[in-house]
Every structure is written in structure tokens, then in C-alpha cells.
PDB file of C-alpha atoms in Angstrom:
ATOM      1  CA  UNK A   1      -8.166 -29.797  23.060  1.00 48.00           C
ATOM      2  CA  UNK A   2      -9.227 -25.893  22.167  1.00 53.00           C
ATOM      3  CA  UNK A   3      -5.265 -25.616  21.469  1.00 68.00           C
ATOM      4  CA  UNK A   4      -5.347 -28.503  19.004  1.00 72.00           C
ATOM      5  CA  UNK A   5      -8.732 -26.975  17.109  1.00 67.00           C
ATOM      6  CA  UNK A   6      -7.388 -23.376  16.746  1.00 63.00           C
ATOM      7  CA  UNK A   7      -4.086 -25.218  15.375  1.00 66.00           C
ATOM      8  CA  UNK A   8      -5.627 -27.272  12.866  1.00 63.00           C
ATOM      9  CA  UNK A   9      -7.811 -24.044  11.875  1.00 58.00           C
ATOM     10  CA  UNK A  10      -4.640 -21.933  11.379  1.00 61.00           C
ATOM     11  CA  UNK A  11      -2.900 -24.858   9.638  1.00 63.00           C
ATOM     12  CA  UNK A  12      -6.496 -25.031   6.693  1.00 58.00           C
ATOM     13  CA  UNK A  13      -7.218 -20.905   7.104  1.00 57.00           C
ATOM     14  CA  UNK A  14      -3.677 -19.040   7.926  1.00 62.00           C
ATOM     15  CA  UNK A  15      -3.018 -17.267  10.827  1.00 77.00           C
ATOM     16  CA  UNK A  16      -6.070 -14.867  13.277  1.00 82.00           C
ATOM     17  CA  UNK A  17      -3.973 -12.196  13.996  1.00 83.00           C
ATOM     18  CA  UNK A  18      -2.673 -11.600  10.094  1.00 84.00           C
ATOM     19  CA  UNK A  19      -6.226 -12.041   9.028  1.00 87.00           C
ATOM     20  CA  UNK A  20      -7.164  -9.475  12.064  1.00 90.00           C
ATOM     21  CA  UNK A  21      -4.378  -7.216  10.219  1.00 89.00           C
ATOM     22  CA  UNK A  22      -5.482  -7.418   6.671  1.00 91.00           C
ATOM     23  CA  UNK A  23      -8.787  -6.694   7.673  1.00 94.00           C
ATOM     24  CA  UNK A  24      -7.423  -3.409   9.799  1.00 95.00           C
ATOM     25  CA  UNK A  25      -5.509  -2.547   6.454  1.00 95.00           C
ATOM     26  CA  UNK A  26      -8.720  -3.376   4.373  1.00 96.00           C
ATOM     27  CA  UNK A  27     -10.775  -1.259   7.214  1.00 97.00           C
ATOM     28  CA  UNK A  28      -8.173   1.519   6.831  1.00 97.00           C
ATOM     29  CA  UNK A  29      -7.836   1.601   2.555  1.00 96.00           C
ATOM     30  CA  UNK A  30     -11.970   1.758   3.559  1.00 97.00           C
ATOM     31  CA  UNK A  31     -11.772   5.050   4.190  1.00 97.00           C
ATOM     32  CA  UNK A  32      -9.875   6.766   2.176  1.00 97.00           C
ATOM     33  CA  UNK A  33     -11.379   9.322  -0.479  1.00 96.00           C
ATOM     34  CA  UNK A  34     -13.079   7.180  -2.944  1.00 94.00           C
ATOM     35  CA  UNK A  35     -10.683   8.807  -5.735  1.00 94.00           C
ATOM     36  CA  UNK A  36      -7.037   7.108  -3.104  1.00 95.00           C
ATOM     37  CA  UNK A  37      -9.436   4.192  -2.062  1.00 94.00           C
ATOM     38  CA  UNK A  38      -9.570   3.524  -6.032  1.00 95.00           C
ATOM     39  CA  UNK A  39      -5.821   4.063  -6.010  1.00 95.00           C
ATOM     40  CA  UNK A  40      -4.942   1.297  -3.541  1.00 95.00           C
ATOM     41  CA  UNK A  41      -7.570  -1.487  -4.382  1.00 94.00           C
ATOM     42  CA  UNK A  42      -5.230  -1.110  -7.806  1.00 94.00           C
ATOM     43  CA  UNK A  43      -1.545  -1.400  -6.333  1.00 92.00           C
ATOM     44  CA  UNK A  44      -3.797  -3.958  -4.265  1.00 91.00           C
ATOM     45  CA  UNK A  45      -4.355  -5.997  -6.920  1.00 90.00           C
ATOM     46  CA  UNK A  46      -1.303  -5.950  -8.755  1.00 89.00           C
ATOM     47  CA  UNK A  47       1.253  -6.781  -5.894  1.00 85.00           C
ATOM     48  CA  UNK A  48      -1.381  -9.797  -5.360  1.00 82.00           C
ATOM     49  CA  UNK A  49       0.052 -10.766  -9.332  1.00 78.00           C
ATOM     50  CA  UNK A  50       3.311  -9.519  -9.447  1.00 73.00           C
ATOM     51  CA  UNK A  51       4.724  -9.122  -5.762  1.00 66.00           C
ATOM     52  CA  UNK A  52       4.601 -12.550  -4.539  1.00 61.00           C
ATOM     53  CA  UNK A  53       6.029 -13.239  -1.700  1.00 62.00           C
ATOM     54  CA  UNK A  54       5.461 -13.849   2.100  1.00 65.00           C
ATOM     55  CA  UNK A  55       1.685 -13.698   4.505  1.00 70.00           C
ATOM     56  CA  UNK A  56       4.439 -10.973   6.757  1.00 71.00           C
ATOM     57  CA  UNK A  57       5.618  -8.637   4.203  1.00 72.00           C
ATOM     58  CA  UNK A  58       2.675  -8.860   1.711  1.00 80.00           C
ATOM     59  CA  UNK A  59       0.810  -7.290   5.229  1.00 85.00           C
ATOM     60  CA  UNK A  60       3.631  -5.291   6.302  1.00 85.00           C
ATOM     61  CA  UNK A  61       4.027  -4.217   2.186  1.00 88.00           C
ATOM     62  CA  UNK A  62      -0.615  -3.025   2.226  1.00 91.00           C
ATOM     63  CA  UNK A  63       0.392  -1.383   6.287  1.00 93.00           C
ATOM     64  CA  UNK A  64       2.769   1.012   4.460  1.00 93.00           C
ATOM     65  CA  UNK A  65       0.739   1.600   1.434  1.00 94.00           C
ATOM     66  CA  UNK A  66      -1.767   3.045   3.780  1.00 96.00           C
ATOM     67  CA  UNK A  67       0.232   5.088   5.792  1.00 96.00           C
ATOM     68  CA  UNK A  68       1.372   6.107   2.327  1.00 96.00           C
ATOM     69  CA  UNK A  69      -2.388   6.244   0.830  1.00 96.00           C
ATOM     70  CA  UNK A  70      -3.269   7.935   4.231  1.00 97.00           C
ATOM     71  CA  UNK A  71      -1.367  10.586   4.627  1.00 97.00           C
ATOM     72  CA  UNK A  72      -1.217  12.108   0.928  1.00 97.00           C
ATOM     73  CA  UNK A  73      -5.179  12.359   1.817  1.00 97.00           C
ATOM     74  CA  UNK A  74      -5.011  14.082   4.920  1.00 97.00           C
ATOM     75  CA  UNK A  75      -2.465  15.915   2.493  1.00 97.00           C
ATOM     76  CA  UNK A  76      -4.691  16.326  -0.241  1.00 96.00           C
ATOM     77  CA  UNK A  77      -1.761  15.160  -2.813  1.00 96.00           C
ATOM     78  CA  UNK A  78      -2.825  14.213  -6.554  1.00 95.00           C
ATOM     79  CA  UNK A  79      -2.595  10.700  -6.511  1.00 95.00           C
ATOM     80  CA  UNK A  80       0.185  11.244  -9.016  1.00 94.00           C
ATOM     81  CA  UNK A  81       1.297  13.168  -7.871  1.00 96.00           C
ATOM     82  CA  UNK A  82       1.820   9.800  -5.262  1.00 95.00           C
ATOM     83  CA  UNK A  83       2.513   7.390  -7.341  1.00 94.00           C
ATOM     84  CA  UNK A  84       3.344   9.391 -10.601  1.00 94.00           C
ATOM     85  CA  UNK A  85       2.556   9.970 -13.954  1.00 94.00           C
ATOM     86  CA  UNK A  86       3.385   5.867 -14.214  1.00 94.00           C
ATOM     87  CA  UNK A  87       1.594   3.660 -11.935  1.00 94.00           C
ATOM     88  CA  UNK A  88       3.444   0.008 -12.779  1.00 92.00           C
ATOM     89  CA  UNK A  89       6.911   2.012 -12.466  1.00 92.00           C
ATOM     90  CA  UNK A  90       5.632   3.116  -9.256  1.00 93.00           C
ATOM     91  CA  UNK A  91       4.481  -0.179  -8.266  1.00 91.00           C
ATOM     92  CA  UNK A  92       7.267  -2.084  -9.203  1.00 87.00           C
ATOM     93  CA  UNK A  93       9.988   0.409  -7.063  1.00 88.00           C
ATOM     94  CA  UNK A  94       7.423   0.414  -4.641  1.00 88.00           C
ATOM     95  CA  UNK A  95       7.745  -4.130  -4.615  1.00 85.00           C
ATOM     96  CA  UNK A  96      11.266  -3.829  -4.452  1.00 82.00           C
ATOM     97  CA  UNK A  97      11.257  -2.734  -1.152  1.00 82.00           C
ATOM     98  CA  UNK A  98       9.223  -5.369   0.294  1.00 77.00           C
ATOM     99  CA  UNK A  99      11.361  -8.551  -1.623  1.00 65.00           C
ATOM    100  CA  UNK A 100      11.516 -11.669   1.142  1.00 59.00           C
ATOM    101  CA  UNK A 101       9.919 -14.350  -0.253  1.00 54.00           C
ATOM    102  CA  UNK A 102       8.986 -12.264  -3.890  1.00 59.00           C
ATOM    103  CA  UNK A 103       8.703 -15.499  -5.861  1.00 60.00           C
ATOM    104  CA  UNK A 104       9.785 -13.460  -9.087  1.00 65.00           C
ATOM    105  CA  UNK A 105      12.319 -12.250  -7.253  1.00 68.00           C
ATOM    106  CA  UNK A 106      13.378 -16.098  -6.658  1.00 70.00           C
ATOM    107  CA  UNK A 107      13.376 -16.687 -10.576  1.00 73.00           C
ATOM    108  CA  UNK A 108      15.414 -13.937 -11.496  1.00 74.00           C
ATOM    109  CA  UNK A 109      18.287 -14.755  -9.242  1.00 78.00           C
ATOM    110  CA  UNK A 110      17.518 -19.097 -10.443  1.00 81.00           C
ATOM    111  CA  UNK A 111      17.508 -17.891 -14.199  1.00 85.00           C
ATOM    112  CA  UNK A 112      20.730 -16.014 -13.731  1.00 85.00           C
ATOM    113  CA  UNK A 113      23.057 -19.058 -12.414  1.00 87.00           C
ATOM    114  CA  UNK A 114      21.712 -20.603 -14.567  1.00 87.00           C
ATOM    115  CA  UNK A 115      22.915 -19.377 -17.164  1.00 89.00           C
ATOM    116  CA  UNK A 116      25.986 -18.369 -15.609  1.00 88.00           C
ATOM    117  CA  UNK A 117      26.307 -22.896 -14.797  1.00 87.00           C
ATOM    118  CA  UNK A 118      25.961 -22.673 -18.047  1.00 89.00           C
ATOM    119  CA  UNK A 119      27.690 -20.580 -19.435  1.00 86.00           C
ATOM    120  CA  UNK A 120      30.992 -22.541 -17.355  1.00 84.00           C
ATOM    121  CA  UNK A 121      30.886 -19.295 -14.563  1.00 73.00           C
ATOM    122  CA  UNK A 122      31.014 -19.543 -10.562  1.00 61.00           C
ATOM    123  CA  UNK A 123      28.454 -18.150  -9.423  1.00 53.00           C
ATOM    124  CA  UNK A 124      29.082 -18.497  -5.440  1.00 58.00           C
ATOM    125  CA  UNK A 125      24.918 -19.866  -5.849  1.00 51.00           C
ATOM    126  CA  UNK A 126      25.521 -23.606  -6.297  1.00 50.00           C
ATOM    127  CA  UNK A 127      22.322 -24.326  -3.580  1.00 49.00           C
ATOM    128  CA  UNK A 128      19.998 -22.445  -6.535  1.00 48.00           C
ATOM    129  CA  UNK A 129      19.577 -24.407  -8.856  1.00 45.00           C
ATOM    130  CA  UNK A 130      16.075 -25.830 -10.308  1.00 44.00           C
TER     131      UNK A 130
END
């Protein structure tokens, strides 16, 4: 019975291990100095809107982001040296490293394929229709 209950709960709320990993990430982010914490929170929020993807891919991305900011904080690297002058450019470049399952990537591929079909070009992506 416990196994059925666990499957039921995970179906509704998601796998426990993913929740544990996310909580560990949030704890790591909370331990960062205030300016780094502010920056990583903003990047996380941006990633939810523009990163999309799978839960596993998102967690890996957040863990890597935490690694980057922990290393920066430990070495005293200023925020601007980490993200550069254009934080959107940094975030977009960072998110491109985690393309698997991103809705925007799928939609871009779908748009490109549709235009190629409309123009009469052979795309080799016939399975990508609508």
C-alpha cells in the first residue's frame, strides 16, 4: 500500500529526489553573500520563464549555476565579472547549455521546419510538424 501511495504522491507532486535536490540548491543559494544571492535568484527566475525544459535539466542547470556563484563568492569575483555587462546575454548563453526539452528550442525548430516546408525545401524534419 505504501508503494501505491508513494506513486500517487509523486504523480501529483513530483519525484521526491527532485524536490530534495531543489531544496539543496535553494539552501546553497541562501548561504551565498547577499549580492550573489540576489543575482542567482534573478537568474533562476529568468530561467523559469525562458529556460523551460525538463525537471532534470532544470535542476542540473540550477546546480551548475550554484557552483558558478559559490566559486565566484569564494574567490571574491565581482558579480559583473561573472555575468558581464549584459545579464540577459549571460543568461541566454548559460541556458543554451541546457537545451534538452526547452520549449523555446522546440518552438524555434518547429518554426524553422514550417518555413522550410512552406518554401518547398526538404528539411529532413518531417516528424517536427505542428
